[in-house]
PDB file of C-alpha atoms in Angstrom:
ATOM      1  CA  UNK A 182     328.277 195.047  64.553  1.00  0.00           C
ATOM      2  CA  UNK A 183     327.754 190.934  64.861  1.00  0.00           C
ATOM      3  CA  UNK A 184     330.610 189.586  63.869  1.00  0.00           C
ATOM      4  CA  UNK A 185     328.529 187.402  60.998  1.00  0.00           C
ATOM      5  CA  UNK A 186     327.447 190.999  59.685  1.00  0.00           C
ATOM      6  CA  UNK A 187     330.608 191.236  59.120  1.00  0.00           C
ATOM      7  CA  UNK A 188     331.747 188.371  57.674  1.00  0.00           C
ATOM      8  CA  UNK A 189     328.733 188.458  55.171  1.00  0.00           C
ATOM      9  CA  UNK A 190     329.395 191.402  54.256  1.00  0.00           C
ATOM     10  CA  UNK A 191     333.096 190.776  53.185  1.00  0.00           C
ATOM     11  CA  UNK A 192     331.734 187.307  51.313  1.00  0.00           C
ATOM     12  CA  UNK A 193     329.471 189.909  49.363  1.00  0.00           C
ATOM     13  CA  UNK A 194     331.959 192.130  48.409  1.00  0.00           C
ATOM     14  CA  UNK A 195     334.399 189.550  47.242  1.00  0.00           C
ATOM     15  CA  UNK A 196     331.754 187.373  45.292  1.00  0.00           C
ATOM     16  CA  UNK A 197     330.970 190.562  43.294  1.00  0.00           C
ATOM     17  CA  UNK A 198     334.603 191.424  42.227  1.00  0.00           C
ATOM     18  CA  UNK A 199     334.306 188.182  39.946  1.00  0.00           C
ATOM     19  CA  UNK A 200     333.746 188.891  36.423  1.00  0.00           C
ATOM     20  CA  UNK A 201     330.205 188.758  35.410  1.00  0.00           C
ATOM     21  CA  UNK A 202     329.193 188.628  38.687  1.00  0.00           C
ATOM     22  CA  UNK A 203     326.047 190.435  40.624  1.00  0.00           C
ATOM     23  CA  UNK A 204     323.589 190.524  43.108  1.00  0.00           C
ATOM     24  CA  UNK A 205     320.063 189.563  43.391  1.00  0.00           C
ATOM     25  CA  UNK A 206     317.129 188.592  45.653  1.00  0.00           C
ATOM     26  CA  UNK A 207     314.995 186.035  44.927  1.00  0.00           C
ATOM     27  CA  UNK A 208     312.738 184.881  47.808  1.00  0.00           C
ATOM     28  CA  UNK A 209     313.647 187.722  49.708  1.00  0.00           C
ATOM     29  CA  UNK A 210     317.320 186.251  50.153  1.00  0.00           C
ATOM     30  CA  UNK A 211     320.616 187.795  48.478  1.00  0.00           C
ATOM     31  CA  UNK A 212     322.273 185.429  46.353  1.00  0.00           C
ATOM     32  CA  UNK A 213     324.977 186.125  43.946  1.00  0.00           C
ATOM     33  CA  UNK A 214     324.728 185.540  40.385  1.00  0.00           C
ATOM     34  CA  UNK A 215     327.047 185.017  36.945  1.00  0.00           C
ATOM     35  CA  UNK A 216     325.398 184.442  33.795  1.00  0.00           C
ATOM     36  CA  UNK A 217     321.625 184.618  35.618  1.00  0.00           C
ATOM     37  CA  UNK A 218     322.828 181.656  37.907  1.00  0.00           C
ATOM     38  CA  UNK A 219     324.203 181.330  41.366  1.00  0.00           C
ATOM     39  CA  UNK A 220     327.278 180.843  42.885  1.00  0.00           C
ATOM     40  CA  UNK A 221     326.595 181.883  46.292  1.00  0.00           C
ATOM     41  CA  UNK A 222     323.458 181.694  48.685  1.00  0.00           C
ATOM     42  CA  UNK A 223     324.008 184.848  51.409  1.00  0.00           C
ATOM     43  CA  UNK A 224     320.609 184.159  52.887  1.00  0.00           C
ATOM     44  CA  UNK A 225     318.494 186.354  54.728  1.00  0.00           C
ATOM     45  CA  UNK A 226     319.871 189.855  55.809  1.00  0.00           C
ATOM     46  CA  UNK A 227     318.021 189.700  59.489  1.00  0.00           C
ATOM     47  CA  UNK A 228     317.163 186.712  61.362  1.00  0.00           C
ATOM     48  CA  UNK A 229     313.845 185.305  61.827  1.00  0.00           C
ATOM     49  CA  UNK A 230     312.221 182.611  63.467  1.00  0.00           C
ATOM     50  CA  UNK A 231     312.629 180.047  60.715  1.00  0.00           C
ATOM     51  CA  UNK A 232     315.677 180.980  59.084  1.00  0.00           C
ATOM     52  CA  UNK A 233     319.195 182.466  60.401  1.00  0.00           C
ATOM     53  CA  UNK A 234     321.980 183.592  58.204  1.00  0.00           C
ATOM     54  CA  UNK A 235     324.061 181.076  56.473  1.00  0.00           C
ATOM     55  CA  UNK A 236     326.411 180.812  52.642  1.00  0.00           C
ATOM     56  CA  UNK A 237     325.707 178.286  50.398  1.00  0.00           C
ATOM     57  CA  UNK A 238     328.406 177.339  47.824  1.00  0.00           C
ATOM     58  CA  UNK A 239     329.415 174.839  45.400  1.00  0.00           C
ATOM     59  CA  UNK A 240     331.964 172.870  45.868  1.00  0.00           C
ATOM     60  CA  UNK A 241     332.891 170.157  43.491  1.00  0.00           C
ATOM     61  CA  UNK A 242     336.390 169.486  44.831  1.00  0.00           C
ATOM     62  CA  UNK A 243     336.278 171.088  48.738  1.00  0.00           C
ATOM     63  CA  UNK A 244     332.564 168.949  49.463  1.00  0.00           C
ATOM     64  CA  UNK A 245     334.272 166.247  51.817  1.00  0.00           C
ATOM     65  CA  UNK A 246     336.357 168.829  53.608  1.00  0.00           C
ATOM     66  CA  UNK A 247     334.086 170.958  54.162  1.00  0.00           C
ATOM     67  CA  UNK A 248     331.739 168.453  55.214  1.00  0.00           C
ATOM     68  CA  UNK A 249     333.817 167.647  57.690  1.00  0.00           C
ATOM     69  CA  UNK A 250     333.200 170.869  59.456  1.00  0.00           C
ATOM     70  CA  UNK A 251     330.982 171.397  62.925  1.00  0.00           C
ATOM     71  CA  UNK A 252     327.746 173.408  61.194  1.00  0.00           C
ATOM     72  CA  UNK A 253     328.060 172.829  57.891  1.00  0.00           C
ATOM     73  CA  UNK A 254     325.838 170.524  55.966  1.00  0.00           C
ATOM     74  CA  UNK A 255     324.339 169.428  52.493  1.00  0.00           C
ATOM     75  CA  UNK A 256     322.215 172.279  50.977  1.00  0.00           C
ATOM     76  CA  UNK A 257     318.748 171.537  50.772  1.00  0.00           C
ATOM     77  CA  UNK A 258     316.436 171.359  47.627  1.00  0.00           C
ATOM     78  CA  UNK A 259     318.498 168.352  46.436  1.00  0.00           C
ATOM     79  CA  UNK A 260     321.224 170.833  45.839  1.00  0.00           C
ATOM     80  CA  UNK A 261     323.802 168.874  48.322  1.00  0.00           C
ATOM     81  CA  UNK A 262     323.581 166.102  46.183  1.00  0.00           C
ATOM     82  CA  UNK A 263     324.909 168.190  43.735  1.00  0.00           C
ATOM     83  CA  UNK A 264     327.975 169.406  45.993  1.00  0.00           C
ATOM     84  CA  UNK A 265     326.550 172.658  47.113  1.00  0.00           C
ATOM     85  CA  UNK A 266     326.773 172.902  51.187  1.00  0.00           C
ATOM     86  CA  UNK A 267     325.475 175.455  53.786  1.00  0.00           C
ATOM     87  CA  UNK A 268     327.708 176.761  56.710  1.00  0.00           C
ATOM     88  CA  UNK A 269     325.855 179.112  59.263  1.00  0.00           C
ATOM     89  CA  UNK A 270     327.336 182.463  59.873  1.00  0.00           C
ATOM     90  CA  UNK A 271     326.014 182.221  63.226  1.00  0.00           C
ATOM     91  CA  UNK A 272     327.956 180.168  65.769  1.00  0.00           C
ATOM     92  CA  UNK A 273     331.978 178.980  64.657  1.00  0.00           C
ATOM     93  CA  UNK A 274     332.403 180.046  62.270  1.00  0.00           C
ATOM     94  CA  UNK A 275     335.859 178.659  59.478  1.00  0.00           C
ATOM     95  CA  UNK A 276     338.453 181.156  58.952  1.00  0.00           C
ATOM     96  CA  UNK A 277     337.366 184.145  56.779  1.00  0.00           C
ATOM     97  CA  UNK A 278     339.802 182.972  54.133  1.00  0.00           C
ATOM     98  CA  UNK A 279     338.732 179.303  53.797  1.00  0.00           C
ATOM     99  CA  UNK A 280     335.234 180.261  52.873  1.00  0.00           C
ATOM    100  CA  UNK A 281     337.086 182.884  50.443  1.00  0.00           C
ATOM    101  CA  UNK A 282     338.286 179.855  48.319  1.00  0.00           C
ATOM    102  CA  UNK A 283     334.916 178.497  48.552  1.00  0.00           C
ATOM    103  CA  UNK A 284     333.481 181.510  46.855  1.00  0.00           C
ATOM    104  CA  UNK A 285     336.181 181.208  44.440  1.00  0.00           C
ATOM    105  CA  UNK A 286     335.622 177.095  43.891  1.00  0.00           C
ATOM    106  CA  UNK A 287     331.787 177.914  43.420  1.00  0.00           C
ATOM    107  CA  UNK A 288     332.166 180.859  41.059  1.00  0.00           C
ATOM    108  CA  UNK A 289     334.264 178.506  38.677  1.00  0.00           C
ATOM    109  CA  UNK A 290     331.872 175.783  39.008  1.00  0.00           C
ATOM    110  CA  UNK A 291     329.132 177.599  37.989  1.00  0.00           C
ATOM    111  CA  UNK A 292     330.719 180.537  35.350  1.00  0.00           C
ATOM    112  CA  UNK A 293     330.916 179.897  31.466  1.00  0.00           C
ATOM    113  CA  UNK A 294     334.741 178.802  30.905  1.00  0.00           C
ATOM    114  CA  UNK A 295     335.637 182.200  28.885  1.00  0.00           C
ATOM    115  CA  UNK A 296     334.835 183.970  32.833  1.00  0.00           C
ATOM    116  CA  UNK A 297     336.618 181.698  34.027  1.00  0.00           C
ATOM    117  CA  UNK A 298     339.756 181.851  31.726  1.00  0.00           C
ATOM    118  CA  UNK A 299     339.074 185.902  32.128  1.00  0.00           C
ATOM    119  CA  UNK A 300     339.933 185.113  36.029  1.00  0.00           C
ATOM    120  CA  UNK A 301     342.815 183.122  35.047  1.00  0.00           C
ATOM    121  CA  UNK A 302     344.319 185.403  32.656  1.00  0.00           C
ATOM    122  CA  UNK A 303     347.548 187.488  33.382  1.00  0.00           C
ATOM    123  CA  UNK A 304     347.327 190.916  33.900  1.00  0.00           C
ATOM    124  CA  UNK A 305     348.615 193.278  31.825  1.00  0.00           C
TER     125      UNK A 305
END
């Protein structure tokens, strides 16, 4: 398996273990979704011509740094002007972990504050 397959694949899994969270697919891409609105872009499942397989998060506090990466730029749509960036999956890729916490800094961007505080809450 490409080694993006597999790193999508991983992003998937973790964005879903957030509370609230689940997939969709509008415009034939997977995105996933908390309280019917995004947190993560996963793209397209196979390559085509025009597009290849990238994330798109939000990042109101990472943006700059992760800017700063080779590959990864503003999200189109006007969404990078609202801190959401796209990294391809093909190509370098950041450490598997680093675009963990980006899942992570998107969900709470985007999730009602009681899924949030659900997240931060102790277990018992």
């Amino acid at each position: 398996m490409e080694k993006w397959r597999q790193v999508r694949e991983t992003l998937r899994e973790f964005a879903l273990r957030f509370p609230g969270a689940y997939e969709d697919h509008p415009w034939d891409e997977t995105v996933v979704k908390v309280n019917k609105k995004i947190f993560v872009f996963l793209g397209v499942e196979e390559p085509t011509e025009k597009w290849s397989p990238s994330l798109g998060v939000k990042l109101p506090e990472s943006n700059g740094h992760a800017l700063a990466l080779d590959g990864v730029r503003p999200s189109g749509y006007g969404l990078g002007k609202a801190g959401w960036v796209t990294v391809p999956l093909t190509g370098p890729l950041p450490e598997t972990e680093l675009l963990l916490e980006w899942i992570e800094e998107s969900y709470r961007a985007v999730a009602p504050k009681k899924l949030v505080a659900a997240l931060d809450a102790p277990d018992d």
